[in-house]
Amino acid sequence: MVIKKVGVLTGGGDCPGLNSVLYGIMLKAFDAGIEVVGIERGWKGVLENLTIPLNIAEHDDLHTIGGTYIYTSRTNPFKAIHKLKSEEEKEEFRKNIAQELATKVKELGIDALITIGGDDTNGVSDVMYKYAKVNVVGCPKTIDNDLAGTEYTFGFWSGAQLASNAMDNLTTTARSHQRVFIVEIMGRDAGFLTMYSGLSTGADIILIPETPFDFKKDVVNVLKKRVNAGYKYHIIACSEGAYPRDESLKRDFKTITQETIDNLPKDVFGNPVLPALNIAQVLVKELNLREDIKEEFSKNGVVYECRSVVLGHTMRAGTPNAFDRILGLRYGLAAMNLVINEDFGKMVALKGNKIVPVPLTEGAQKKYIEKDSDLIELRNLMVKIRYKSKEK
Ligand code: F6P
């Protein structure tokens, strides 16, 4: 089959580098004489036939611009599958929706589809390929970096840099007022953004979902030891999905209980959406109730004031950094090469410093910081050795 026209869509939350992928695709497509159309607003655009021409002559340096030129949405045509009980029903549902999407893609007049997104988007592409043989190639996107199959998703390093800059900057105000700052960092249930930005800025405590924390041991006692060692201000990098261990929740918390967590809004799998808890604010409230820390601070002549800052969407904002521009361009080029070679059902991925194809299924799976990772050892050392090395 000769590929004449390629459709491209961006799905899920936006992130820096989406336009870089688009530009990489457009460069190769122009050279190969292939027309590119953008499908607007992710899967919504496929269902509603929303397209826009992507003519490279009109988009010089698109790779340097943040966000996505072709818009995005969280529309997932397979969302309702989680309501079905039996595997037979689910299989039937997959077949039907995949077929419906394949028909829509055909109506758009495109020969192949490049989808740029996270595990949700890749999951849809994977089912379309498996159940309806749609010519599809995926690209791994998310600031969270929680996709299996690739070392890095584009957008991650831009987000990590923004969070690191924010915490670097917060130290001046934290120092001026002698405050404890708890900085809530995006990433859902994966701690990559918090870990990398926390280590990079030298945060004093780093709380991530992969290692549920003990409030007394990991927060209260560390703050006490730090103030005794002479520290007058503290930055706590805290994942939006970080949560206390069961025993700590029962023992140490006065403002939330297990019931609070159980009553949070649920995701499609029925799990509580932890970011809705606003854990940084919860920790501020809990810290304000602790007379023991107040005493320890006052004994050392230090003010005891806590503040929370939620970085939120500022972490996805602005231009991609150099790494994400290059990674995005490389992913775009590699995706077009797969299309030209008619090598479908794959996701482009970074392995070492090479861009390689992996099965789309891998891009539909999540990854987390491993418990035995050197990052965890580094975090534990950085937090502990600072106060230990200054203990009187
Ligand atoms: O998955 C990317 C991400 O930015 C998460 O880190 C965050 O929890 C979520 O998206 C926010 O989603 P929305 O933009 O829909 O509020």
Short mmCIF file of C-alpha atoms and ligand atoms in Angstrom, two decimals:
data_model
loop_
_atom_site.label_atom_id
_atom_site.label_comp_id
_atom_site.label_asym_id
_atom_site.label_seq_id
_atom_site.Cartn_x
_atom_site.Cartn_y
_atom_site.Cartn_z
CA MET A 1 0.00 0.00 0.00
CA VAL A 2 1.29 3.50 -0.77
CA ILE A 3 0.82 5.86 2.16
CA LYS A 4 -0.41 9.20 0.84
CA LYS A 5 -2.06 10.82 3.82
CA VAL A 6 -1.30 10.57 7.55
CA GLY A 7 -3.51 11.74 10.40
CA VAL A 8 -2.05 12.74 13.76
CA LEU A 9 -3.73 13.33 17.09
CA THR A 10 -2.67 14.35 20.60
CA GLY A 11 -4.62 12.83 23.50
CA GLY A 12 -4.75 13.30 27.30
CA GLY A 13 -3.25 16.21 29.23
CA ASP A 14 -1.00 18.48 27.18
CA CYS A 15 2.72 18.74 27.83
CA PRO A 16 5.76 20.57 26.47
CA GLY A 17 7.10 18.79 23.37
CA LEU A 18 3.82 17.86 21.66
CA ASN A 19 4.46 20.42 18.94
CA SER A 20 8.04 19.15 18.62
CA VAL A 21 6.70 15.69 17.72
CA LEU A 22 4.29 17.26 15.23
CA TYR A 23 7.16 19.16 13.61
CA GLY A 24 9.31 15.99 13.39
CA ILE A 25 6.41 14.23 11.67
CA MET A 26 5.88 17.12 9.28
CA LEU A 27 9.57 17.35 8.30
CA LYS A 28 9.75 13.69 7.27
CA ALA A 29 6.29 13.66 5.70
CA PHE A 30 7.10 16.64 3.49
CA ASP A 31 10.33 15.03 2.37
CA ALA A 32 8.50 11.77 1.57
CA GLY A 33 5.69 13.57 -0.28
CA ILE A 34 3.06 12.53 2.28
CA GLU A 35 0.22 14.84 3.32
CA VAL A 36 -0.36 15.37 7.07
CA VAL A 37 -3.64 16.34 8.71
CA GLY A 38 -4.10 17.12 12.38
CA ILE A 39 -7.09 15.50 14.06
CA GLU A 40 -8.22 18.05 16.61
CA ARG A 41 -8.92 17.31 20.30
CA GLY A 42 -7.64 13.74 20.41
CA TRP A 43 -10.13 10.87 20.04
CA LYS A 44 -12.99 13.37 20.08
CA GLY A 45 -11.73 14.58 16.69
CA VAL A 46 -11.82 11.03 15.28
CA LEU A 47 -15.39 10.54 16.46
CA GLU A 48 -16.52 13.96 15.24
CA ASN A 49 -14.40 14.34 12.14
CA LEU A 50 -12.45 17.42 13.30
CA THR A 51 -9.41 17.91 11.10
CA ILE A 52 -6.98 20.68 10.23
CA PRO A 53 -4.30 20.66 7.49
CA LEU A 54 -0.70 20.65 8.72
CA ASN A 55 1.35 22.42 6.09
CA ILE A 56 4.96 22.69 7.23
CA ALA A 57 5.56 25.92 5.32
CA GLU A 58 3.19 27.64 7.76
CA HIS A 59 4.80 26.30 10.94
CA ASP A 60 8.46 27.30 11.11
CA ASP A 61 9.97 26.34 14.50
CA LEU A 62 6.76 24.74 15.75
CA HIS A 63 8.99 22.44 17.83
CA THR A 64 9.94 25.33 20.13
CA ILE A 65 6.37 26.14 21.15
CA GLY A 66 4.62 24.61 24.18
CA GLY A 67 1.20 22.92 24.24
CA THR A 68 -0.36 21.32 21.19
CA TYR A 69 -1.34 23.16 18.03
CA ILE A 70 -4.03 20.58 17.27
CA TYR A 71 -5.67 20.67 20.73
CA THR A 72 -6.19 17.72 23.02
CA SER A 73 -8.89 16.13 25.18
CA ARG A 74 -9.30 13.28 27.63
CA THR A 75 -11.98 11.59 25.49
CA ASN A 76 -11.45 7.81 25.64
CA PRO A 77 -13.83 5.79 23.43
CA PHE A 78 -13.26 2.71 25.62
CA LYS A 79 -14.04 4.40 28.94
CA ALA A 80 -17.32 2.52 29.48
CA ILE A 81 -15.52 -0.85 29.39
CA HIS A 82 -14.85 -0.65 33.14
CA LYS A 83 -18.57 -0.90 33.82
CA LEU A 84 -18.76 -4.32 32.12
CA LYS A 85 -18.37 -7.41 34.29
CA SER A 86 -17.57 -10.44 32.14
CA GLU A 87 -14.53 -10.87 29.88
CA GLU A 88 -16.88 -11.88 27.01
CA GLU A 89 -18.77 -8.59 27.28
CA LYS A 90 -15.49 -6.69 27.34
CA GLU A 91 -14.18 -8.52 24.27
CA GLU A 92 -17.37 -7.75 22.37
CA PHE A 93 -17.16 -4.11 23.43
CA ARG A 94 -13.51 -3.84 22.30
CA LYS A 95 -14.35 -5.37 18.90
CA ASN A 96 -17.30 -3.05 18.32
CA ILE A 97 -15.59 0.19 19.36
CA ALA A 98 -12.39 -0.69 17.47
CA GLN A 99 -14.50 -1.31 14.36
CA GLU A 100 -16.37 1.96 14.83
CA LEU A 101 -13.08 3.86 15.16
CA ALA A 102 -11.65 2.08 12.10
CA THR A 103 -14.67 3.24 10.08
CA LYS A 104 -14.22 6.82 11.32
CA VAL A 105 -10.53 6.74 10.40
CA LYS A 106 -11.46 5.51 6.92
CA GLU A 107 -14.00 8.34 6.56
CA LEU A 108 -11.20 10.81 7.32
CA GLY A 109 -9.46 9.51 4.20
CA ILE A 110 -6.18 8.79 5.96
CA ASP A 111 -3.96 5.79 5.31
CA ALA A 112 -2.26 5.76 8.70
CA LEU A 113 -2.70 7.31 12.11
CA ILE A 114 -0.02 8.57 14.53
CA THR A 115 -1.30 8.93 18.08
CA ILE A 116 0.65 10.94 20.64
CA GLY A 117 -0.36 10.28 24.23
CA GLY A 118 0.02 8.42 27.50
CA ASP A 119 -1.12 4.97 28.62
CA ASP A 120 -4.77 5.80 27.90
CA THR A 121 -4.15 6.93 24.31
CA ASN A 122 -1.72 4.08 23.62
CA GLY A 123 -4.28 1.64 25.05
CA VAL A 124 -6.89 2.83 22.54
CA SER A 125 -4.39 2.62 19.65
CA ASP A 126 -3.36 -0.87 20.73
CA VAL A 127 -6.96 -2.15 20.71
CA MET A 128 -7.64 -0.48 17.33
CA TYR A 129 -4.62 -2.21 15.89
CA LYS A 130 -5.36 -5.61 17.41
CA TYR A 131 -9.11 -5.73 16.81
CA ALA A 132 -9.55 -3.72 13.60
CA LYS A 133 -6.08 -3.75 11.97
CA VAL A 134 -5.96 0.06 11.86
CA ASN A 135 -2.58 1.33 10.61
CA VAL A 136 -1.48 3.04 13.79
CA VAL A 137 1.79 4.11 15.42
CA GLY A 138 2.09 5.59 18.94
CA CYS A 139 4.36 8.21 20.56
CA PRO A 140 4.93 8.26 24.36
CA LYS A 141 3.88 11.53 26.02
CA THR A 142 3.39 12.64 29.62
CA ILE A 143 5.10 14.89 32.13
CA ASP A 144 4.64 12.04 34.63
CA ASN A 145 7.16 9.73 32.85
CA ASP A 146 5.11 6.74 34.04
CA LEU A 147 4.96 4.81 30.74
CA ALA A 148 6.54 1.39 30.44
CA GLY A 149 8.55 0.63 27.30
CA THR A 150 10.58 3.86 27.19
CA GLU A 151 13.31 5.45 29.31
CA TYR A 152 11.67 8.87 29.05
CA THR A 153 8.44 10.29 27.78
CA PHE A 154 8.82 13.76 26.29
CA GLY A 155 7.56 16.54 28.56
CA PHE A 156 9.01 14.95 31.70
CA TRP A 157 12.28 16.87 31.80
CA SER A 158 10.54 20.21 31.11
CA GLY A 159 8.09 19.53 33.97
CA ALA A 160 10.88 18.37 36.31
CA GLN A 161 12.89 21.51 35.47
CA LEU A 162 9.92 23.80 36.19
CA ALA A 163 9.31 22.13 39.56
CA SER A 164 13.01 22.31 40.39
CA ASN A 165 13.13 26.03 39.47
CA ALA A 166 10.02 26.69 41.55
CA MET A 167 11.59 25.05 44.61
CA ASP A 168 14.94 26.83 44.02
CA ASN A 169 13.00 30.10 44.02
CA LEU A 170 10.89 29.23 47.05
CA THR A 171 14.01 28.87 49.20
CA THR A 172 14.52 32.67 49.25
CA THR A 173 11.08 33.35 50.70
CA ALA A 174 11.30 30.25 52.93
CA ARG A 175 14.64 31.53 54.28
CA SER A 176 13.40 35.11 54.76
CA HIS A 177 10.45 33.99 56.90
CA GLN A 178 12.06 30.86 58.38
CA ARG A 179 9.19 28.77 57.07
CA VAL A 180 8.42 25.17 56.23
CA PHE A 181 7.20 24.98 52.62
CA ILE A 182 5.34 21.91 51.39
CA VAL A 183 5.36 21.87 47.61
CA GLU A 184 2.78 19.63 45.92
CA ILE A 185 4.03 18.24 42.63
CA MET A 186 2.04 16.61 39.81
CA GLY A 187 2.55 13.01 38.67
CA ARG A 188 -0.58 11.16 39.83
CA ASP A 189 0.48 7.85 41.40
CA ALA A 190 4.06 7.99 40.07
CA GLY A 191 6.84 9.87 41.85
CA PHE A 192 9.30 10.61 39.01
CA LEU A 193 8.58 14.36 38.84
CA THR A 194 8.83 14.78 42.61
CA MET A 195 11.93 12.62 42.93
CA TYR A 196 13.89 14.25 40.10
CA SER A 197 12.91 17.84 40.90
CA GLY A 198 13.32 17.20 44.64
CA LEU A 199 16.82 15.76 44.27
CA SER A 200 17.78 18.42 41.76
CA THR A 201 16.80 21.32 44.03
CA GLY A 202 18.02 19.59 47.19
CA ALA A 203 14.61 19.36 48.86
CA ASP A 204 14.87 18.51 52.56
CA ILE A 205 12.16 15.84 52.56
CA ILE A 206 10.87 14.03 49.44
CA LEU A 207 7.55 12.17 49.63
CA ILE A 208 6.50 9.93 46.74
CA PRO A 209 3.61 7.48 46.19
CA GLU A 210 5.92 4.50 45.65
CA THR A 211 7.10 4.66 49.29
CA PRO A 212 4.11 5.56 51.53
CA PHE A 213 5.41 7.75 54.35
CA ASP A 214 5.33 7.60 58.13
CA PHE A 215 4.34 11.13 59.17
CA LYS A 216 6.08 10.95 62.55
CA LYS A 217 9.31 9.37 61.35
CA ASP A 218 9.67 10.84 57.85
CA VAL A 219 8.31 14.35 58.45
CA VAL A 220 7.96 15.34 62.13
CA ASN A 221 11.19 13.76 63.37
CA VAL A 222 13.20 14.93 60.36
CA LEU A 223 12.03 18.52 60.90
CA LYS A 224 12.97 18.31 64.58
CA LYS A 225 16.40 16.89 63.78
CA ARG A 226 16.96 19.54 61.14
CA VAL A 227 16.07 22.41 63.43
CA ASN A 228 18.34 20.96 66.13
CA ALA A 229 21.14 20.73 63.57
CA GLY A 230 20.78 24.46 62.86
CA TYR A 231 18.45 24.59 59.84
CA LYS A 232 15.97 27.47 59.91
CA TYR A 233 13.86 26.74 56.82
CA HIS A 234 12.75 23.58 55.06
CA ILE A 235 11.42 22.59 51.66
CA ILE A 236 9.32 19.42 51.42
CA ALA A 237 8.77 18.09 47.89
CA CYS A 238 5.52 16.13 48.03
CA SER A 239 3.89 14.17 45.20
CA GLU A 240 0.21 14.93 44.69
CA GLY A 241 -0.28 11.15 45.01
CA ALA A 242 1.87 10.68 48.16
CA TYR A 243 0.01 9.13 51.07
CA PRO A 244 0.72 7.93 54.62
CA ARG A 245 1.17 4.31 55.65
CA ASP A 246 -1.92 2.76 57.23
CA GLU A 247 -0.47 2.71 60.74
CA SER A 248 0.68 6.33 60.44
CA LEU A 249 -2.72 7.44 59.13
CA LYS A 250 -4.36 5.88 62.18
CA ARG A 251 -1.78 7.04 64.71
CA ASP A 252 -0.64 10.48 63.53
CA PHE A 253 -3.44 12.16 61.60
CA LYS A 254 -6.15 14.28 63.18
CA THR A 255 -7.66 15.98 60.12
CA ILE A 256 -8.12 12.95 57.81
CA THR A 257 -9.00 9.27 58.25
CA GLN A 258 -9.19 6.25 55.97
CA GLU A 259 -12.79 7.31 55.34
CA THR A 260 -11.59 10.65 53.90
CA ILE A 261 -9.48 8.71 51.38
CA ASP A 262 -12.28 6.22 50.62
CA ASN A 263 -14.66 9.11 49.93
CA LEU A 264 -12.41 10.82 47.38
CA PRO A 265 -13.64 10.87 43.76
CA LYS A 266 -12.85 7.56 41.98
CA ASP A 267 -11.01 6.92 38.71
CA VAL A 268 -12.46 4.57 36.07
CA PHE A 269 -10.96 1.58 37.91
CA GLY A 270 -12.72 2.61 41.13
CA ASN A 271 -9.50 3.75 42.87
CA PRO A 272 -9.57 7.01 44.89
CA VAL A 273 -8.04 9.95 43.01
CA LEU A 274 -5.40 10.90 45.59
CA PRO A 275 -4.51 14.30 44.05
CA ALA A 276 -8.03 15.42 45.07
CA LEU A 277 -6.88 15.17 48.72
CA ASN A 278 -4.51 18.16 48.39
CA ILE A 279 -1.98 16.34 50.56
CA ALA A 280 0.29 19.41 50.92
CA GLN A 281 -2.51 21.34 52.63
CA VAL A 282 -3.37 18.30 54.79
CA LEU A 283 0.26 18.17 55.95
CA VAL A 284 0.24 21.88 56.78
CA LYS A 285 -2.86 21.40 58.93
CA GLU A 286 -1.34 18.39 60.67
CA LEU A 287 1.98 20.15 61.27
CA ASN A 288 0.16 23.16 62.74
CA LEU A 289 -1.44 20.87 65.31
CA ARG A 290 1.90 19.49 66.53
CA GLU A 291 2.93 21.11 69.79
CA ASP A 292 6.08 18.95 69.91
CA ILE A 293 7.56 20.54 66.78
CA LYS A 294 6.54 24.02 67.88
CA GLU A 295 8.47 23.46 71.12
CA GLU A 296 11.51 22.12 69.29
CA PHE A 297 11.57 25.11 66.95
CA SER A 298 11.10 27.64 69.76
CA LYS A 299 13.83 25.94 71.83
CA ASN A 300 16.12 26.66 68.89
CA GLY A 301 14.86 30.23 68.52
CA VAL A 302 13.26 29.49 65.13
CA VAL A 303 9.84 30.68 63.95
CA TYR A 304 7.39 27.80 63.25
CA GLU A 305 5.23 28.55 60.23
CA CYS A 306 4.12 26.17 57.49
CA ARG A 307 2.84 27.00 54.02
CA SER A 308 1.72 24.84 51.09
CA VAL A 309 2.21 25.57 47.40
CA VAL A 310 0.51 23.52 44.69
CA LEU A 311 2.54 23.78 41.47
CA GLY A 312 -0.29 22.22 39.47
CA HIS A 313 -0.55 23.14 35.79
CA THR A 314 2.39 25.56 35.92
CA MET A 315 4.42 22.35 35.55
CA ARG A 316 2.93 21.65 32.11
CA ALA A 317 3.11 25.26 30.99
CA GLY A 318 5.51 27.08 28.69
CA THR A 319 8.05 26.00 26.13
CA PRO A 320 9.69 22.56 26.04
CA ASN A 321 13.32 22.48 27.20
CA ALA A 322 16.09 21.48 24.77
CA PHE A 323 15.93 17.79 25.76
CA ASP A 324 12.18 17.54 25.10
CA ARG A 325 12.44 19.47 21.82
CA ILE A 326 15.03 17.01 20.54
CA LEU A 327 13.26 13.94 21.95
CA GLY A 328 9.97 15.13 20.45
CA LEU A 329 11.55 15.72 17.03
CA ARG A 330 13.22 12.29 17.16
CA TYR A 331 9.96 10.57 18.14
CA GLY A 332 8.13 12.36 15.31
CA LEU A 333 10.73 11.34 12.74
CA ALA A 334 10.81 7.73 14.01
CA ALA A 335 7.00 7.51 13.94
CA MET A 336 6.92 8.67 10.32
CA ASN A 337 9.63 6.15 9.42
CA LEU A 338 7.49 3.37 10.90
CA VAL A 339 4.52 4.61 8.88
CA ILE A 340 6.57 4.70 5.67
CA ASN A 341 7.83 1.16 6.38
CA GLU A 342 4.25 0.09 7.19
CA ASP A 343 5.43 -1.21 10.56
CA PHE A 344 2.21 -0.65 12.52
CA GLY A 345 1.04 -1.55 16.02
CA LYS A 346 4.26 -0.08 17.45
CA MET A 347 5.18 2.78 19.76
CA VAL A 348 8.43 4.70 19.31
CA ALA A 349 10.55 4.55 22.46
CA LEU A 350 13.87 5.72 23.88
CA LYS A 351 16.19 2.84 24.84
CA GLY A 352 19.66 3.99 25.87
CA ASN A 353 20.15 6.83 23.39
CA LYS A 354 18.41 5.07 20.51
CA ILE A 355 14.85 5.51 19.31
CA VAL A 356 13.39 2.05 18.74
CA PRO A 357 9.96 0.56 18.04
CA VAL A 358 8.26 -1.42 20.83
CA PRO A 359 4.82 -3.06 20.79
CA LEU A 360 2.03 -0.55 21.50
CA THR A 361 0.96 -2.81 24.37
CA GLU A 362 4.08 -1.73 26.28
CA GLY A 363 3.12 1.92 25.96
CA ALA A 364 -0.29 1.10 27.40
CA GLN A 365 1.35 -0.07 30.64
CA LYS A 366 2.53 2.05 33.52
CA LYS A 367 5.89 2.20 35.27
CA TYR A 368 6.90 3.46 38.71
CA ILE A 369 10.09 4.20 40.62
CA GLU A 370 11.38 0.82 41.71
CA LYS A 371 11.80 0.20 45.42
CA ASP A 372 15.48 -0.81 45.01
CA SER A 373 16.26 2.13 42.71
CA ASP A 374 19.39 4.21 43.35
CA LEU A 375 17.06 7.22 43.35
CA ILE A 376 15.48 6.01 46.58
CA GLU A 377 18.89 5.42 48.16
CA LEU A 378 20.02 8.88 47.03
CA ARG A 379 16.89 10.49 48.47
CA ASN A 380 17.28 8.73 51.81
CA LEU A 381 20.94 9.73 52.03
CA MET A 382 20.35 13.34 51.01
CA VAL A 383 17.62 13.80 53.63
CA LYS A 384 19.52 12.07 56.45
CA ILE A 385 23.15 13.01 55.95
CA ARG A 386 22.48 16.74 55.93
CA TYR A 387 21.25 16.91 59.50
CA LYS A 388 23.44 14.03 60.69
CA SER A 389 26.60 15.71 59.43
CA LYS A 390 25.74 18.86 61.40
CA GLU A 391 24.51 17.21 64.59
CA LYS A 392 26.16 18.72 67.67
O1 F6P B 1 -0.95 13.04 33.60
C1 F6P B 1 -0.49 14.34 33.53
C2 F6P B 1 -1.09 15.20 34.61
O2 F6P B 1 -0.52 16.48 34.51
C3 F6P B 1 -0.93 14.65 36.03
O3 F6P B 1 0.36 14.86 36.57
C4 F6P B 1 -2.03 15.40 36.75
O4 F6P B 1 -2.49 14.72 37.90
C5 F6P B 1 -3.13 15.43 35.70
O5 F6P B 1 -2.49 15.30 34.44
C6 F6P B 1 -3.95 16.69 35.71
O6 F6P B 1 -4.96 16.55 34.79
P1 F6P B 1 -5.89 17.72 34.27
O7 F6P B 1 -5.06 18.58 33.35
O8 F6P B 1 -6.99 17.02 33.57
O9 F6P B 1 -6.30 18.51 35.48
#
